[in-house]
Coordinates of C-alpha atoms in Angstrom, one line a residue:
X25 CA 11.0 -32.1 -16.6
X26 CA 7.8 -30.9 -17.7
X27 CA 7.3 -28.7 -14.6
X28 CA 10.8 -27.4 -14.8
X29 CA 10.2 -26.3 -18.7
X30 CA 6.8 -24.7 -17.2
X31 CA 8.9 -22.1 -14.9
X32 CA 9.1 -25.0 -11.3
X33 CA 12.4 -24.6 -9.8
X34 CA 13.4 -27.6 -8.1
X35 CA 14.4 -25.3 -4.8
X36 CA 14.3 -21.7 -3.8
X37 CA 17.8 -19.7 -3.2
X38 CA 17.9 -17.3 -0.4
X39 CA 17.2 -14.1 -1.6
X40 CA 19.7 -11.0 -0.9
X41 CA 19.0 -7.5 -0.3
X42 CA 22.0 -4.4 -0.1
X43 CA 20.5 -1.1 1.0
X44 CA 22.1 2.1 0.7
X45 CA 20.4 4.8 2.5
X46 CA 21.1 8.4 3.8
X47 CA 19.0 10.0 6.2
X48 CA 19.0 14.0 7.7
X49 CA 16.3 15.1 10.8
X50 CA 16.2 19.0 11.7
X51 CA 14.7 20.9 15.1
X52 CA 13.9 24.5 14.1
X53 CA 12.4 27.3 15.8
X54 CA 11.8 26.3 19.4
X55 CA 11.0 22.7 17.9
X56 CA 8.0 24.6 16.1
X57 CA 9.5 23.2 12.5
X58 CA 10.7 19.5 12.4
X59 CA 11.5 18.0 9.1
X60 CA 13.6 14.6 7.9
X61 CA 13.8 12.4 5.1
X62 CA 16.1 9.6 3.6
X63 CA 16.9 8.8 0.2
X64 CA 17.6 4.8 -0.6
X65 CA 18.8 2.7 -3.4
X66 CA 18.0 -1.1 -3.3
X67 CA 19.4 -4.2 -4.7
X68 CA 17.1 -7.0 -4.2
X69 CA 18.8 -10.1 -5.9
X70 CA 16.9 -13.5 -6.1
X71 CA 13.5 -12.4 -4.9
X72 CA 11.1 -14.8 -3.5
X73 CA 7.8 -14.9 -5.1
X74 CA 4.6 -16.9 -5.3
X75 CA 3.5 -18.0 -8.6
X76 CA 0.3 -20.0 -10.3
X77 CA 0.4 -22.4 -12.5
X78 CA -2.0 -24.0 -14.4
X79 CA -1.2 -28.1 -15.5
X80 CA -3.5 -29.2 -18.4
X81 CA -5.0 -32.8 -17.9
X82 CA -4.3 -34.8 -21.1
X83 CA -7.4 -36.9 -20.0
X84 CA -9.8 -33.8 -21.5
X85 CA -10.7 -33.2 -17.8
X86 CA -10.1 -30.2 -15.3
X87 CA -6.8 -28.4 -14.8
X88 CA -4.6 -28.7 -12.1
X89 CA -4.0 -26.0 -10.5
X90 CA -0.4 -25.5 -8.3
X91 CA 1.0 -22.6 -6.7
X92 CA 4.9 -22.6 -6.3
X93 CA 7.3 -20.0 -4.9
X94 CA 10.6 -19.5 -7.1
X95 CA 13.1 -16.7 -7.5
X96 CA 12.0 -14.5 -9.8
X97 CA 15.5 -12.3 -10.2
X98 CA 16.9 -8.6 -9.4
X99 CA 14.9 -5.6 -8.4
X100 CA 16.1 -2.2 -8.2
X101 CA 14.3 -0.1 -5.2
X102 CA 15.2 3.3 -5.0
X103 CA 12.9 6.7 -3.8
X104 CA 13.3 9.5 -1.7
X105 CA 10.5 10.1 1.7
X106 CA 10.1 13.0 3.4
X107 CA 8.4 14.2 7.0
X108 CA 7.5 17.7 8.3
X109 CA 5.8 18.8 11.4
X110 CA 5.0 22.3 12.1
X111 CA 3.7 23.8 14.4
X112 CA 3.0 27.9 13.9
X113 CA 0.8 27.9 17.2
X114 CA 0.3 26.2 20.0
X115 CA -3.1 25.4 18.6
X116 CA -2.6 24.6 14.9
X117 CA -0.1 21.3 14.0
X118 CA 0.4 20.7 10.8
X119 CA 2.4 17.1 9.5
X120 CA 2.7 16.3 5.7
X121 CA 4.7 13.3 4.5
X122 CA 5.7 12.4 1.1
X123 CA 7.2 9.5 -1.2
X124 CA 8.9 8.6 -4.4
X125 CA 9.3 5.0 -4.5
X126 CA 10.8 3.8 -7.6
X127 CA 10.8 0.0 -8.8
X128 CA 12.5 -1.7 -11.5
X129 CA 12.5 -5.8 -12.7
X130 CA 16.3 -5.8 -13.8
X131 CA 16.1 -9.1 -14.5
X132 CA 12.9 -11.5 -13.9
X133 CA 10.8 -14.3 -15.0
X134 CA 7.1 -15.1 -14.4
X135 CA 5.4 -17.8 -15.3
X136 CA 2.3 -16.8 -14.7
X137 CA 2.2 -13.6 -17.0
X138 CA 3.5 -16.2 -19.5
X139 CA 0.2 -17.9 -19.8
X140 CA -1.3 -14.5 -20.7
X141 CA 1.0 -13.3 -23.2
X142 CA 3.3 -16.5 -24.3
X143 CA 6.5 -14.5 -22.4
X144 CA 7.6 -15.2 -19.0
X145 CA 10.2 -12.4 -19.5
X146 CA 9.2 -9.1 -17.4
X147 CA 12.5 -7.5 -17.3
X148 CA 11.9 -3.3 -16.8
X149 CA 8.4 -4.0 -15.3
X150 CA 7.3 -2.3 -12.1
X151 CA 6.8 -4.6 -8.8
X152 CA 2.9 -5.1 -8.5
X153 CA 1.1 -3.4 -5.3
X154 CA 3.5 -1.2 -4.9
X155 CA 2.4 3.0 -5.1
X156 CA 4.9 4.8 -6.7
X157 CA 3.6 8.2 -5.2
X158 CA 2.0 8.7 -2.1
X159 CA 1.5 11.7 0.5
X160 CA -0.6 12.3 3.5
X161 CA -1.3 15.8 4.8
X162 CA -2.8 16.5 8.3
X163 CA -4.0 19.6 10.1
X164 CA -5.4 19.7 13.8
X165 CA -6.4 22.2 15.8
X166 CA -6.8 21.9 19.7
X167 CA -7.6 24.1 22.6
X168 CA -8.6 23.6 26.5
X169 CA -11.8 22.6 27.0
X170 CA -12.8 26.0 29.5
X171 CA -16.1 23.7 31.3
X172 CA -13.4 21.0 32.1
X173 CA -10.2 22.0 32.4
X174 CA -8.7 18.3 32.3
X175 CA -10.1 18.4 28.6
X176 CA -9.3 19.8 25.1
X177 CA -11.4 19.8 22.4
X178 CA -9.9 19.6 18.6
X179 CA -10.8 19.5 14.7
X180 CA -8.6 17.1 12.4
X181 CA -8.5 16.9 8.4
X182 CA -6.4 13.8 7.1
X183 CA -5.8 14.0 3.4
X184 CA -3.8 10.7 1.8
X185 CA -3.0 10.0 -1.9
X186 CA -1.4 7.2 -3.3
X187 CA -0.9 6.5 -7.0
X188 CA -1.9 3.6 -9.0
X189 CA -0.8 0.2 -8.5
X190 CA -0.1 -3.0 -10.8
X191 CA -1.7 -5.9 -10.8
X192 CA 1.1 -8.7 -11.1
X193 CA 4.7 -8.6 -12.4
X194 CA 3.5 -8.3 -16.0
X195 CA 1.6 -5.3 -15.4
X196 CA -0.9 -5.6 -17.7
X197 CA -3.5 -3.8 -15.7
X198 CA -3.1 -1.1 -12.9
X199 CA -5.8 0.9 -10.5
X200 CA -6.4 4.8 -10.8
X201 CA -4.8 7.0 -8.1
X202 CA -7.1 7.7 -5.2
X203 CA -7.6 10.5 -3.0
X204 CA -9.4 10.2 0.3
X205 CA -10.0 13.0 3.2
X206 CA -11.2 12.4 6.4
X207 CA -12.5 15.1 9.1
X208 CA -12.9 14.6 13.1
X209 CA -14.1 16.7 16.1
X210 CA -13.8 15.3 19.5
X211 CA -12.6 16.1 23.2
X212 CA -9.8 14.1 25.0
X213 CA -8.2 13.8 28.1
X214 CA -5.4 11.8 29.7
X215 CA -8.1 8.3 29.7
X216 CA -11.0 9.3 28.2
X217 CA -11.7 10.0 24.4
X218 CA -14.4 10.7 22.4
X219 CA -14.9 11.4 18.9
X220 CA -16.8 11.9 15.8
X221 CA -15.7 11.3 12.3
X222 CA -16.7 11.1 8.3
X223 CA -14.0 9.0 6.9
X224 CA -13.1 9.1 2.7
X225 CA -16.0 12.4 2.9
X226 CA -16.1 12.9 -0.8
X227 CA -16.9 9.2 -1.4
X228 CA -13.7 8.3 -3.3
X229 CA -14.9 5.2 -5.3
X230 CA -11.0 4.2 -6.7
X231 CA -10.6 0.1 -6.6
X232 CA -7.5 -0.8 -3.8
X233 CA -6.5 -3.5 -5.5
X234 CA -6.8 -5.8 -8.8
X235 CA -5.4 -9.0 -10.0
X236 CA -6.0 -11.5 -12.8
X237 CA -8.0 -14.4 -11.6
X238 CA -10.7 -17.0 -13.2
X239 CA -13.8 -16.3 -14.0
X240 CA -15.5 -18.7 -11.2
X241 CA -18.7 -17.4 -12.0
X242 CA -18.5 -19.2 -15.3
X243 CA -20.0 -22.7 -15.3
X244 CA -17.9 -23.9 -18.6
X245 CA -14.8 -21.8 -17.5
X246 CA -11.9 -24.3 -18.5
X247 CA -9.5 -22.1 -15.7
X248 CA -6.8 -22.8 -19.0
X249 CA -5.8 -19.1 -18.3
X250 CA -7.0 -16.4 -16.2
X251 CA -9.4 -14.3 -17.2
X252 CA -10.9 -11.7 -15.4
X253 CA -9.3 -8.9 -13.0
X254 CA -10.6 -9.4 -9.8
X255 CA -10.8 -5.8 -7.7
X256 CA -10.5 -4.5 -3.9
X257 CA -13.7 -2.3 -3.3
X258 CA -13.1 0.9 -1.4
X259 CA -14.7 1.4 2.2
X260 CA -17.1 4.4 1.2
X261 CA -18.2 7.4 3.1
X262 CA -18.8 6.2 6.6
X263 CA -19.9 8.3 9.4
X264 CA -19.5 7.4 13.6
X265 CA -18.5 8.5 16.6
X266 CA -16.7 6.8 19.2
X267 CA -15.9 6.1 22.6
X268 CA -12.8 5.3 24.5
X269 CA -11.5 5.0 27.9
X270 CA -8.1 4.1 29.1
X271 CA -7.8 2.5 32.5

């Protein structure tokens, strides 16, 4: 009884979800211009998910620690993605891709977030890890390589953005947006590929991830309630090349 007043379910209901989507793809212009996109509205009833929590020892000891999975309520998904390809020569293509991807807790308990702010009730919060906004834009350019004619040679930017994300259902903390660019020169053929590359170019130092944790480099931590955001580290500016052959 304890366990159940602490946010333990004695089982897990299936969780449901209705989607409601509408999608439209065009060929333009000799193929040269090809966009689509889809637009969706979500109902996710009883969602599935993973909590912590912490059981105090009445013996002045350690905690226990449990992790449980329990439904946490309904979510509302809805956003809008789009897709274009162009081509305005045979050289240049061009793709850029966008979303809007909307969350919303309509109803939703966690126990965890509880033990930070004495409220288990996250009702109109945002679904943690999730990028709201996001895009990715991508040019290349390609020709025949004239010194062998069963080559081309080509030149590729890669731009992406995505938004901030939150750390848990309570979102008490969230990352910044980031913004990484990539560039590549290379020659290809059929089997054979080889390239060189500078990935996130401008060194783009935005964390990929956080989420509340202990403090487990602190001897006398208690682990009564978590403590510390723990963060992903971004892969920096890397430079390579590379080699591959297809048999």
């Amino acid at each position: 009884d304890d366990l159940i007043a602490m946010g333990v379910t004695r089982g897990v209901s299936p969780e449901y979800l209705d989607n409601f989507e509408v999608g439209f793809k065009g060929r333009f212009f000799n193929d040269r211009l090809i966009v689509s996109g889809d637009v969706y509205y979500d109902i996710w009833t009883d969602k599935i998910t993973e909590q912590t929590l912490i059981i105090p020892n009445n013996s002045g000891g350690m905690p226990e620690i449990s992790w449980f999975f329990t439904n946490m309520g309904k979510v509302t998904l809805k956003g809008i993605e789009l897709d274009l390809t162009a081509r305005p020569i045979n050289a240049l293509t061009l793709t850029a891709r966008g979303a809007i991807n909307d969350t919303n807790i309509d109803e939703g308990l966690c126990s965890t977030c509880a033990q930070l702010t004495g409220s288990d009730d996250v009702s109109g919060q945002s679904l943690p890890f999730v990028s709201k906004y996001s895009a990715q834009v991508n040019a290349e350019f390609a020709q025949a390589f004239a010194p062998m004619p069963d080559y081309e040679w080509y030149l590729r930017s890669e731009l992406s953005y995505k938004s901030g994300v939150y750390e848990s259902e309570g979102n008490f903390a969230k990352t910044e947006a980031s913004t990484k660019v990539n560039f590549r020169v290379g020659l290809r053929s059929d089997n054979v590929w080889i390239e060189g590359f500078v990935t996130n170019a401008f060194n783009d130092k935005t964390y990929t991830s956080v989420q509340p944790n202990w403090d487990l480099s602190n001897p006398n931590a208690t682990f009564q309630e978590k403590d510390v955001m723990y963060v992903g580290l971004p892969q920096l500016r890397t430079w390579g090349a590379r080699i591959r052959y297809d048999f």
